[in-house]
Amino acid sequence: MSVITRKDVPVEETWDLTPIFASDEDWEKAYIQVGEDLDGMLQRNIALANAKATLDLLEQFDRLMERFSRVSSYAFYKYSEDGTDSENQRRLGRSQSLGKKSYSLSTVVVNQFLQLPKDTLQTYKEEESGLHTYDRFLEKIDNLRDHSLKPEMESLLSSLGRTLNAPNSTYLTITASDLKFEPVKDKDGKEVPVSLFMYMTQVETSPDTVLRRNAYQSLFNGLKNYQHGLAQTLKNEIHKNVAIAKLRQYPTTMDFLLHYDSPADNNFYSGDGIPRGYFEDVLDTFQQELAPHMQRYARLRKRQLGLDKLLFSDVKAPLDPDFDPPISYEEAGEIIVEAVGVLGPEYQEQMRKVFTDRWVYRGDNVGRRMIAFGGGVHGVHGYSFYPWGGNLFDVILLGHELGHAIHLTLAAQNQKFINNGGSLLFVEAPSTLVEHLIVQYLREKRDDPRLHRWLNMYLMMSYHHNCVTHILEAELLRRLYKMADQEIPLTTSVISDTKGAILSEFWGDTVEIDEGAKLTWMRQPHYYMGLYPFTYSIGTSASTVVANRIKEEGVSVGEQWTEVLKRGGTLGGFDLYKMAGLNMSTTDVIKQAIAHIGTIVDELEKSF
C-alpha cells in the first residue's frame, strides 16, 4: 500500500516533463493560446477555394492539433502522477473541455473536405505538390464519402460526443468508484483486500490457491450485485453502435466497427478497413487451433499444482512460484537496451534515452495511476508510466510499454501529426516484439534451466492474455452484435450464458466454468472499445514471427522493422506488415505463431 505523497517521490523515479512544458505556468499560457486559436479557426469561414488555401488550412490545422496534443498530454501525465491532487484534476478537466473544441474543429475540417469533389481535390494536388504531404489524412476522408452524413448531421453527432460515450464513462465510474468487494483470507489466515485491479494484476497469478479461490468468490459476489445495471450499460453501448451503423448505411454493425475511421475523432490509433470475413477467420483460427495447446497447458497446470480439479480461478496460477528473481531498475534498463540492439543503432539509441533522460514515471505514491501505459508527445518523445515492482516480470512488462513509447517517438519524428493515427491492426506488434527480444536476450546470456523454464511460462502467460482472453472477448462481441443486428434481446442472462458457452467451448473439460466465469464480461472496459480486443492477437502473432526471423537472420530484419515503425500512421496495418515482410491478410502468420506456442508447451511438459 502506497504511503508516500507525490512530493516525496525521489526525482529519479519520476519522468521529466519539462520538454513538453518547462512549468505549469507555461502550460497555462499554452492552454489559453490554444483555446483562443481553436475558437479563431471555428469562427472563421473555412473554405477550400483553391489549392494554396487548401494547403494553408492543412498546415495550420496540423500545427494546431499538435499544440493541442501537447496541452492535453501534459495534463493527462500530471493527473497520472497523482489523481488526488485538486490542481491535477482541474488541469485535466480543462484540457478535456479543450478537447471538445478540438473535436468540433476536426469535424468542421473533415466536413469541408467531404463536400469538395474528388476531381477538384485531385486537381489541387496537381497544382500544389505540398498537398501530397497529407495524403494519408486525405485518403481517410475519401474513404468516408460513402458513409458520411450531411454536414449538419455530422455536427450534431459531434455535439453528442459525451452522450454517446455515456456507456463507457458509466462503466468506468461504477467499476472505479461503486464496486466494492469483501476482503478475504489467504492460506495463512491473513486478511487480504480485494479489488478488480488487484485481482487481475496480483491475485489471479498468486501461488496461494486458497487466496485465489477466496478472492474469486469475493469478486463474483461483488459483481453479481451490479450485473443487471452493467448489462444494461453494455446493451446501450451495443445498440448505440447498431443505430450509428444503420445511419451510416453499413451492412452490419461489425462492418461499421471494422471500417469507419474518421480523422475527426483524433484517436491516435484508427481502423484499417478490415474485412469482416478476415475478422471472423482470425477468431475461428485461434479458437480452433490454439485451444488444444492451451488445454494441454491446463492439464499440466492441474498436475503440477496437485489440484483435484482446475477451476477458472486457477487458469493463471504460477507453476514455479518460488522463482522470482529481484532486479533493480538500473539493471532492467541495461537488459532492455541491450536486448533491442538487434533492431539497429537508431532504435537502441532511443531506448537508451529512456533511462538517461527519464522518460518513465515509476514512483509508488498515493493517488498514482494503477495501470501502466506507453505514450508519447508529438514533437517531444515517448513517455511511459509503469508501477515498478522490481522483479523479472516487471522488466518484460516495462519493455512492452517502452515498445509503445519508442514506436510513437519514431513515428512522430518522421510524420505529420494529422497523418499519424496509427493502425489498430499494428498497434500491439511493436510492444510485444520488445517482450520477445528481452526473452531471447536472457536465454542467450544466462545459462539457467530454471530461468529458461520461467521465460517459457512468461510467454505462455502473455499468449494467454493476448490470444485467449482478448480473442474470447472479441468472440463475445461478435455473437452479441450479430444478435443485436437481428433484434434479439440482450438480457443479463443472454450475455452471461453466451460468455459461459464461449469459455466452455474453448477449454473443453480441462477447466470448470462456473457462474463467476460467466460474469468475466463485467471485468474489462474492452467491450466499450469497438472490436479492439482482437487486435492484440494480430500484433502478438506478427511479433512472434518477426522475433524468430531476427533470431535466424540477424539485425537486417530488425532494422527493416525500425523503418516500418517510422512510417507511423501513413500506411494501413496490412501495408505496414507487408513492408516488414509479413502477409497478414491471411491467417498463415497466425498459424505459425500458434505452432510456436505449441512448441513452448512441449518444452514445458518436458521441463516438469
XYZ file of N, CA and C in Angstrom, residues 212-425:
642
model
N -6.475 -17.309 -4.084
C -7.039 -17.165 -5.428
C -8.525 -17.488 -5.441
N -8.867 -18.616 -4.836
C -10.260 -19.068 -4.892
C -11.163 -18.212 -4.010
N -10.670 -17.805 -2.858
C -11.474 -16.925 -1.992
C -11.712 -15.572 -2.653
N -10.650 -15.018 -3.248
C -10.778 -13.717 -3.907
C -11.703 -13.811 -5.121
N -11.631 -14.926 -5.829
C -12.500 -15.143 -6.987
C -13.970 -15.143 -6.559
N -14.240 -15.797 -5.440
C -15.616 -15.838 -4.929
C -16.069 -14.454 -4.481
N -15.163 -13.698 -3.837
C -15.481 -12.330 -3.431
C -15.784 -11.471 -4.650
N -14.986 -11.668 -5.700
C -15.190 -10.925 -6.941
C -16.573 -11.246 -7.517
N -16.921 -12.524 -7.545
C -18.227 -12.931 -8.069
C -19.362 -12.320 -7.253
N -19.227 -12.383 -5.924
C -20.285 -11.846 -5.060
C -20.494 -10.348 -5.284
N -19.379 -9.631 -5.506
C -19.499 -8.195 -5.751
C -20.061 -7.884 -7.116
N -19.585 -8.609 -8.126
C -20.017 -8.338 -9.493
C -21.497 -8.646 -9.702
N -21.971 -9.750 -9.104
C -23.356 -10.145 -9.380
C -24.362 -9.114 -8.872
N -23.953 -8.294 -7.883
C -24.845 -7.246 -7.382
C -25.057 -6.126 -8.400
N -24.156 -6.048 -9.378
C -24.250 -4.989 -10.393
C -24.520 -5.539 -11.793
N -24.776 -6.844 -11.893
C -24.836 -7.479 -13.205
C -25.944 -6.912 -14.087
N -27.099 -6.599 -13.508
C -28.205 -6.124 -14.339
C -27.962 -4.688 -14.812
N -27.412 -3.867 -13.933
C -27.122 -2.483 -14.320
C -26.032 -2.415 -15.382
N -24.973 -3.216 -15.207
C -23.886 -3.192 -16.180
C -24.272 -3.913 -17.471
N -25.192 -4.875 -17.392
C -25.708 -5.487 -18.618
C -26.473 -4.444 -19.431
N -27.242 -3.618 -18.739
C -27.961 -2.544 -19.431
C -26.983 -1.554 -20.046
N -25.896 -1.270 -19.331
C -24.881 -0.353 -19.843
C -24.228 -0.914 -21.106
N -23.874 -2.198 -21.086
C -23.276 -2.826 -22.255
C -24.271 -2.876 -23.413
N -25.532 -3.176 -23.095
C -26.571 -3.211 -24.125
C -26.732 -1.836 -24.775
N -26.652 -0.779 -23.974
C -26.749 0.578 -24.519
C -25.592 0.869 -25.483
N -24.387 0.413 -25.106
C -23.225 0.601 -25.978
C -23.434 -0.110 -27.311
N -23.889 -1.340 -27.248
C -24.089 -2.125 -28.464
C -25.183 -1.515 -29.337
N -26.306 -1.136 -28.745
C -27.411 -0.571 -29.513
C -27.054 0.799 -30.093
N -26.218 1.547 -29.388
C -25.723 2.821 -29.949
C -24.984 2.555 -31.249
N -24.079 1.589 -31.229
C -23.306 1.282 -32.432
C -24.182 0.704 -33.544
N -25.191 -0.081 -33.178
C -26.129 -0.605 -34.175
C -26.839 0.555 -34.876
N -27.287 1.527 -34.084
C -28.007 2.676 -34.649
C -27.119 3.502 -35.585
N -25.874 3.756 -35.159
C -24.966 4.551 -35.993
C -24.607 3.789 -37.267
N -24.422 2.468 -37.148
C -24.116 1.651 -38.333
C -25.239 1.756 -39.365
N -26.473 1.722 -38.900
C -27.610 1.849 -39.815
C -27.666 3.253 -40.397
N -27.414 4.246 -39.567
C -27.444 5.629 -40.020
C -26.404 5.849 -41.123
N -25.256 5.213 -40.983
C -24.188 5.384 -41.971
C -24.256 4.335 -43.085
N -25.288 3.520 -43.041
C -25.591 2.573 -44.118
C -24.498 1.518 -44.318
N -24.080 0.913 -43.200
C -23.202 -0.245 -43.268
C -24.061 -1.507 -43.254
N -23.621 -2.570 -43.915
C -24.437 -3.790 -43.957
C -24.648 -4.432 -42.587
N -23.630 -4.384 -41.722
C -23.762 -4.891 -40.352
C -23.020 -3.954 -39.414
N -23.287 -4.089 -38.129
C -22.588 -3.251 -37.150
C -21.111 -3.591 -37.091
N -20.777 -4.861 -37.280
C -19.354 -5.228 -37.275
C -18.622 -4.575 -38.443
N -19.270 -4.467 -39.590
C -18.647 -3.769 -40.724
C -18.360 -2.318 -40.358
N -19.308 -1.681 -39.685
C -19.109 -0.297 -39.247
C -17.910 -0.194 -38.308
N -17.838 -1.078 -37.329
C -16.768 -1.009 -36.334
C -15.401 -1.327 -36.937
N -15.368 -2.134 -37.985
C -14.104 -2.509 -38.621
C -13.671 -1.537 -39.705
N -14.612 -0.756 -40.231
C -14.305 0.088 -41.390
C -14.271 1.572 -41.076
N -15.232 2.054 -40.273
C -15.360 3.503 -40.121
C -14.158 4.072 -39.385
N -13.548 5.067 -39.999
C -12.292 5.620 -39.463
C -12.227 7.097 -39.819
N -12.747 7.931 -38.925
C -12.753 9.362 -39.218
C -11.566 10.057 -38.570
N -10.780 10.812 -39.344
C -9.675 11.572 -38.738
C -10.171 12.655 -37.804
N -11.470 12.928 -37.805
C -12.022 13.923 -36.879
C -12.018 13.419 -35.446
N -11.939 12.090 -35.278
C -12.015 11.531 -33.923
C -10.766 11.803 -33.094
N -9.653 12.146 -33.769
C -8.416 12.496 -33.069
C -7.874 11.362 -32.200
N -8.239 10.119 -32.519
C -7.645 8.990 -31.807
C -6.303 8.673 -32.447
N -5.304 8.364 -31.634
C -4.002 8.057 -32.224
C -4.089 6.782 -33.045
N -4.877 5.801 -32.563
C -4.988 4.549 -33.298
C -6.317 4.490 -34.024
N -6.312 4.008 -35.244
C -7.514 4.020 -36.061
C -7.677 2.710 -36.809
N -8.868 2.525 -37.360
C -9.192 1.292 -38.059
C -8.488 1.160 -39.388
N -8.653 0.010 -40.000
C -7.917 -0.304 -41.227
C -8.821 -0.734 -42.370
N -10.119 -0.606 -42.214
C -10.998 -1.149 -43.231
C -10.870 -2.663 -43.288
N -10.830 -3.309 -42.132
C -10.611 -4.749 -42.042
C -11.853 -5.486 -42.549
N -11.704 -6.403 -43.493
C -12.856 -7.176 -43.964
C -13.476 -7.995 -42.823
N -14.793 -8.010 -42.762
C -15.460 -8.766 -41.699
C -15.089 -10.241 -41.777
N -14.945 -10.782 -42.989
C -14.572 -12.186 -43.135
C -13.224 -12.491 -42.518
N -12.279 -11.549 -42.646
C -10.955 -11.721 -42.048
C -11.056 -11.739 -40.528
N -11.809 -10.788 -39.987
C -12.023 -10.717 -38.533
C -12.564 -12.049 -38.016
N -13.550 -12.600 -38.710
C -14.154 -13.846 -38.250
C -13.205 -15.022 -38.434
N -12.415 -15.014 -39.505
C -11.421 -16.082 -39.706
C -10.377 -16.090 -38.584
N -9.946 -14.900 -38.167
C -8.967 -14.806 -37.081
C -9.537 -15.415 -35.808
N -10.765 -15.051 -35.478
C -11.396 -15.587 -34.262
C -11.533 -17.105 -34.352
N -11.975 -17.600 -35.499
C -12.152 -19.049 -35.662
C -10.818 -19.785 -35.564
N -9.772 -19.211 -36.174
C -8.455 -19.868 -36.180
C -7.917 -20.029 -34.769
N -7.974 -18.971 -33.977
C -7.452 -19.063 -32.613
C -8.270 -20.047 -31.777
N -9.575 -20.003 -31.905
C -10.395 -20.877 -31.059
C -10.269 -22.339 -31.455
N -10.075 -22.598 -32.726
C -9.972 -23.989 -33.171
C -8.565 -24.557 -33.015
N -7.530 -23.737 -33.305
C -6.176 -24.271 -33.355
C -5.350 -24.021 -32.092
N -5.673 -22.938 -31.375
C -4.929 -22.666 -30.142
C -5.501 -23.439 -28.962
N -6.806 -23.696 -28.974
C -7.455 -24.363 -27.843
C -6.766 -25.666 -27.435
N -6.398 -26.558 -28.376
C -5.750 -27.814 -27.942
C -4.449 -27.582 -27.171
N -3.636 -26.595 -27.585
C -2.388 -26.299 -26.875
C -2.679 -25.748 -25.476
N -3.660 -24.855 -25.363
C -3.990 -24.279 -24.055
C -4.616 -25.333 -23.145
N -5.358 -26.276 -23.707
C -5.926 -27.351 -22.886
C -4.826 -28.273 -22.359
N -3.797 -28.517 -23.199
C -2.638 -29.289 -22.724
C -1.956 -28.581 -21.564
N -1.825 -27.261 -21.710
C -1.172 -26.475 -20.659
C -2.020 -26.470 -19.388
N -3.336 -26.468 -19.547
C -4.232 -26.523 -18.389
C -4.060 -27.847 -17.644
N -3.927 -28.938 -18.390
C -3.729 -30.245 -17.745
C -2.393 -30.280 -17.006
N -1.359 -29.687 -17.610
C -0.058 -29.602 -16.943
C -0.180 -28.803 -15.654
N -0.902 -27.702 -15.711
C -1.079 -26.854 -14.526
C -1.796 -27.639 -13.422
N -2.838 -28.353 -13.789
C -3.591 -29.137 -12.805
C -2.688 -30.169 -12.131
N -1.875 -30.886 -12.940
C -0.966 -31.896 -12.386
C 0.094 -31.255 -11.500
N 0.707 -30.189 -12.001
C 1.819 -29.567 -11.292
C 1.377 -28.927 -9.978
N 0.160 -28.397 -9.961
C -0.351 -27.751 -8.745
C -0.988 -28.764 -7.791
N -1.157 -30.002 -8.255
C -1.738 -31.040 -7.403
C -3.195 -30.795 -7.078
N -3.957 -30.314 -8.039
C -5.355 -29.984 -7.819
C -6.263 -31.114 -8.299
N -7.345 -31.354 -7.549
C -8.324 -32.364 -7.968
C -9.066 -31.905 -9.214
N -9.323 -30.605 -9.271
C -9.974 -30.029 -10.451
C -9.453 -28.612 -10.646
N -9.422 -28.198 -11.885
C -8.910 -26.875 -12.225
C -10.099 -25.934 -12.381
N -10.215 -25.015 -11.433
C -11.288 -24.025 -11.514
C -10.847 -22.860 -12.392
N -11.808 -22.020 -12.783
C -11.466 -20.868 -13.611
C -10.530 -19.924 -12.865
N -10.584 -19.949 -11.544
C -9.695 -19.107 -10.741
C -8.259 -19.625 -10.744
N -8.026 -20.816 -11.306
C -6.694 -21.424 -11.290
C -5.958 -21.331 -12.635
N -6.597 -20.784 -13.667
C -6.018 -20.904 -15.012
C -4.762 -20.057 -15.218
N -4.470 -19.146 -14.287
C -3.245 -18.346 -14.422
C -2.302 -18.528 -13.240
N -2.528 -19.564 -12.454
C -1.666 -19.820 -11.296
C -0.259 -20.178 -11.757
N 0.776 -19.681 -11.060
C 2.166 -19.950 -11.470
C 2.565 -21.393 -11.195
N 3.403 -21.949 -12.065
C 3.845 -23.329 -11.901
C 5.149 -23.439 -11.116
N 5.860 -22.327 -10.976
C 7.102 -22.325 -10.192
C 7.105 -21.047 -9.351
N 6.242 -20.991 -8.345
C 6.009 -19.740 -7.613
C 7.206 -19.227 -6.838
N 8.162 -20.088 -6.532
C 9.304 -19.650 -5.722
C 10.392 -18.960 -6.541
N 10.262 -19.042 -7.864
C 11.283 -18.417 -8.714
C 10.818 -17.006 -9.074
N 11.404 -16.020 -8.427
C 11.007 -14.619 -8.666
C 12.220 -13.725 -8.432
N 13.225 -13.819 -9.307
C 14.476 -13.087 -9.066
C 14.280 -11.576 -9.062
N 14.775 -10.898 -8.026
C 14.673 -9.431 -7.975
C 15.658 -8.788 -8.941
N 15.248 -7.680 -9.542
C 16.100 -6.944 -10.471
C 15.903 -5.452 -10.225
N 16.995 -4.720 -10.140
C 16.888 -3.277 -9.936
C 16.450 -2.600 -11.228
N 15.949 -1.390 -11.094
C 15.524 -0.628 -12.269
C 16.714 -0.356 -13.190
N 17.863 -0.100 -12.594
C 19.068 0.180 -13.375
C 19.470 -1.047 -14.206
N 19.424 -2.219 -13.583
C 19.756 -3.438 -14.317
C 18.720 -3.712 -15.410
N 17.460 -3.418 -15.093
C 16.395 -3.591 -16.088
C 16.684 -2.755 -17.325
N 17.123 -1.521 -17.082
C 17.450 -0.638 -18.196
C 18.557 -1.214 -19.060
N 19.580 -1.761 -18.409
C 20.698 -2.351 -19.157
C 20.233 -3.534 -19.996
N 19.372 -4.376 -19.422
C 18.867 -5.548 -20.145
C 18.043 -5.131 -21.354
N 17.126 -4.182 -21.148
C 16.229 -3.766 -22.232
C 17.017 -3.103 -23.357
N 17.947 -2.220 -22.997
C 18.737 -1.528 -24.026
C 19.561 -2.520 -24.837
N 20.168 -3.482 -24.160
C 20.958 -4.485 -24.881
C 20.068 -5.381 -25.747
N 18.907 -5.747 -25.211
C 18.020 -6.670 -25.924
C 17.522 -6.103 -27.242
N 17.279 -4.790 -27.299
C 16.732 -4.189 -28.529
C 17.823 -3.788 -29.517
N 19.075 -4.101 -29.201
C 20.168 -3.786 -30.118
C 19.973 -4.422 -31.486
N 19.248 -5.545 -31.542
C 19.016 -6.235 -32.814
C 18.075 -5.453 -33.727
N 17.474 -4.369 -33.218
C 16.619 -3.523 -34.049
C 17.407 -2.384 -34.685
N 18.705 -2.368 -34.463
C 19.555 -1.364 -35.086
C 19.950 -0.252 -34.139
N 21.014 0.501 -34.463
C 21.536 1.538 -33.566
C 20.565 2.698 -33.334
N 19.760 3.045 -34.329
C 18.838 4.167 -34.146
C 17.786 3.841 -33.089
N 17.214 2.654 -33.170
C 16.221 2.229 -32.175
C 16.871 2.118 -30.798
N 18.050 1.506 -30.751
C 18.720 1.305 -29.470
C 19.055 2.638 -28.803
N 19.445 3.629 -29.587
C 19.776 4.939 -29.024
C 18.542 5.585 -28.404
N 17.393 5.442 -29.051
C 16.151 5.970 -28.467
C 15.839 5.267 -27.143
N 16.035 3.956 -27.116
C 15.766 3.217 -25.884
C 16.742 3.619 -24.783
N 17.970 3.920 -25.151
C 18.953 4.361 -24.156
C 18.504 5.681 -23.518
N 17.923 6.566 -24.323
C 17.449 7.860 -23.812
C 16.335 7.697 -22.781
N 15.570 6.622 -22.902
C 14.508 6.356 -21.927
C 15.063 6.421 -20.507
N 16.236 5.841 -20.332
C 16.799 5.701 -18.990
C 17.737 6.850 -18.618
N 18.355 7.490 -19.600
C 19.235 8.628 -19.275
C 18.436 9.927 -19.136
N 17.317 10.027 -19.869
C 16.550 11.277 -19.887
C 15.225 11.197 -19.136
N 15.020 10.115 -18.381
C 13.843 9.956 -17.510
C 12.519 10.079 -18.287
N 12.266 9.069 -19.101
C 11.006 9.012 -19.828
C 9.934 8.241 -19.042
N 10.308 7.624 -17.908
C 9.395 6.725 -17.193
C 9.057 7.280 -15.808
N 7.751 7.234 -15.467
C 7.327 7.515 -14.093
C 7.091 6.164 -13.415
N 7.840 5.918 -12.331
C 7.746 4.635 -11.641
C 7.535 4.789 -10.139
N 7.282 6.000 -9.674
C 7.098 6.244 -8.248
C 5.863 5.554 -7.688
N 5.957 5.119 -6.453
C 4.843 4.447 -5.777
C 4.280 5.405 -4.731
N 3.337 6.229 -5.128
C 2.794 7.240 -4.221
C 1.274 7.209 -4.204
N 0.727 7.802 -3.186
C -0.724 7.915 -3.075
C -1.277 8.668 -4.284
N -2.350 8.129 -4.875
C -3.024 8.827 -5.971
C -2.473 8.548 -7.347
N -1.382 7.741 -7.442
C -0.822 7.485 -8.767
C -1.741 6.569 -9.551
N -1.617 6.646 -10.863
C -2.348 5.755 -11.756
C -1.928 4.320 -11.477
N -2.852 3.398 -11.557
C -2.555 1.996 -11.261
C -2.123 1.210 -12.491
N -2.603 1.595 -13.664
C -2.371 0.795 -14.861
C -1.264 1.415 -15.715
N -0.342 0.572 -16.166
C 0.793 1.038 -16.973
C 0.341 1.450 -18.366
N 1.130 2.313 -19.002
C 0.881 2.656 -20.401
C 2.173 3.153 -21.029
N 2.204 3.108 -22.344
C 3.303 3.699 -23.098
C 2.706 4.708 -24.052
N 3.156 5.934 -23.985
C 2.604 7.000 -24.815
C 3.702 7.850 -25.421
N 3.325 9.003 -25.884
C 4.307 9.899 -26.467
C 3.693 11.235 -26.797
N 4.538 12.226 -26.962
C 4.090 13.577 -27.281
C 4.745 13.988 -28.590
N 3.938 14.290 -29.584
C 4.449 14.669 -30.901
C 5.328 15.911 -30.776
N 6.519 15.830 -31.349
C 7.445 16.947 -31.249
C 8.331 16.899 -30.019
N 8.098 15.923 -29.138
C 8.933 15.768 -27.938
C 9.568 14.369 -28.005
N 8.951 13.396 -27.343
C 9.394 11.996 -27.411
C 8.394 11.151 -26.654
N 8.702 9.867 -26.522
C 7.810 8.961 -25.825
C 7.891 9.105 -24.317
N 6.829 8.639 -23.662
C 6.785 8.563 -22.194
C 6.108 7.255 -21.806
N 6.433 6.781 -20.606
C 5.788 5.576 -20.119
C 5.503 5.709 -18.629
N 4.353 5.173 -18.237
C 4.001 5.105 -16.817
C 4.032 3.631 -16.432
N 4.875 3.283 -15.462
C 4.972 1.886 -15.066
C 5.188 1.760 -13.557
N 4.212 1.174 -12.831
C 4.385 0.949 -11.385
C 5.435 -0.148 -11.154
N 6.655 0.260 -10.909
C 7.792 -0.663 -10.855
C 7.762 -1.505 -9.588
N 7.873 -2.849 -9.770
C 7.859 -3.747 -8.628
C 9.211 -4.336 -8.301
N 10.122 -4.380 -9.294
C 11.478 -4.819 -9.007
C 11.756 -6.286 -9.226
N 11.045 -6.934 -10.158
C 11.377 -8.328 -10.454
C 11.433 -8.552 -11.967
N 11.715 -9.787 -12.360
C 11.893 -10.112 -13.776
C 10.629 -9.851 -14.576
N 9.500 -10.120 -13.969
C 8.213 -9.866 -14.602
C 8.102 -8.390 -14.996
N 8.530 -7.506 -14.102
C 8.461 -6.067 -14.370
C 9.371 -5.662 -15.528
N 10.516 -6.315 -15.645
C 11.445 -5.972 -16.731
C 10.753 -6.145 -18.080
N 10.063 -7.281 -18.243
C 9.462 -7.582 -19.545
C 8.252 -6.687 -19.803
N 7.434 -6.469 -18.777
C 6.259 -5.617 -18.979
C 6.657 -4.156 -19.190
N 7.710 -3.697 -18.506
C 8.224 -2.352 -18.774
C 8.686 -2.271 -20.230
N 9.374 -3.316 -20.687
C 9.802 -3.356 -22.078
C 8.635 -3.232 -23.037
N 7.509 -3.878 -22.700
C 6.300 -3.797 -23.521
C 5.836 -2.344 -23.668
N 5.716 -1.655 -22.547
C 5.237 -0.268 -22.595
C 6.237 0.642 -23.315
N 7.507 0.364 -23.148
C 8.512 1.174 -23.846
C 8.505 0.891 -25.347
N 8.086 -0.313 -25.727
C 7.914 -0.596 -27.139
C 6.905 0.346 -27.772
N 5.817 0.632 -27.034
C 4.835 1.620 -27.494
C 5.485 3.009 -27.581
N 6.218 3.373 -26.536
C 6.795 4.720 -26.457
C 7.802 4.975 -27.583
N 8.644 3.998 -27.881
C 9.640 4.178 -28.952
C 8.955 4.210 -30.314
N 7.934 3.379 -30.488
C 7.162 3.400 -31.736
C 6.593 4.800 -31.977
N 5.969 5.375 -30.951
C 5.391 6.717 -31.091
C 6.476 7.757 -31.345
N 7.611 7.587 -30.716
C 8.718 8.532 -30.904
C 9.193 8.526 -32.355
N 9.457 7.341 -32.881
C 9.961 7.226 -34.255
C 8.921 7.710 -35.263
N 7.654 7.387 -35.010
C 6.597 7.821 -35.929
C 6.461 9.337 -35.912
N 6.490 9.928 -34.723
C 6.327 11.383 -34.610
C 7.504 12.130 -35.224
N 8.688 11.564 -35.121
C 9.880 12.221 -35.691
C 9.843 12.264 -37.210
N 9.049 11.380 -37.823
C 9.104 11.228 -39.276
C 7.793 11.550 -39.992
N 6.718 11.867 -39.238
C 5.432 12.088 -39.888
C 4.722 13.315 -39.325
N 3.824 13.864 -40.138
C 2.971 14.961 -39.685
C 1.939 14.445 -38.683
N 1.540 15.307 -37.782
C 0.641 14.884 -36.707
C -0.675 14.322 -37.243
N -1.334 15.034 -38.158
C -2.668 14.597 -38.581
C -2.621 13.380 -39.508
N -1.433 13.011 -39.979
C -1.292 11.772 -40.755
C -1.079 10.566 -39.855
N -0.826 10.808 -38.569
C -0.158 9.803 -37.754
C -1.075 8.961 -36.887
N -2.372 8.894 -37.216
C -3.256 7.999 -36.482
C -2.885 6.567 -36.785
N -2.213 5.903 -35.859
C -1.646 4.580 -36.114
C -2.699 3.514 -36.329
N -2.277 2.387 -36.864
C -3.172 1.287 -37.207
C -3.493 0.417 -35.997
N -4.793 0.172 -35.774
C -5.196 -0.738 -34.708
C -4.673 -2.151 -34.962
N -4.577 -2.514 -36.218
C -4.115 -3.851 -36.569
C -2.641 -4.038 -36.224
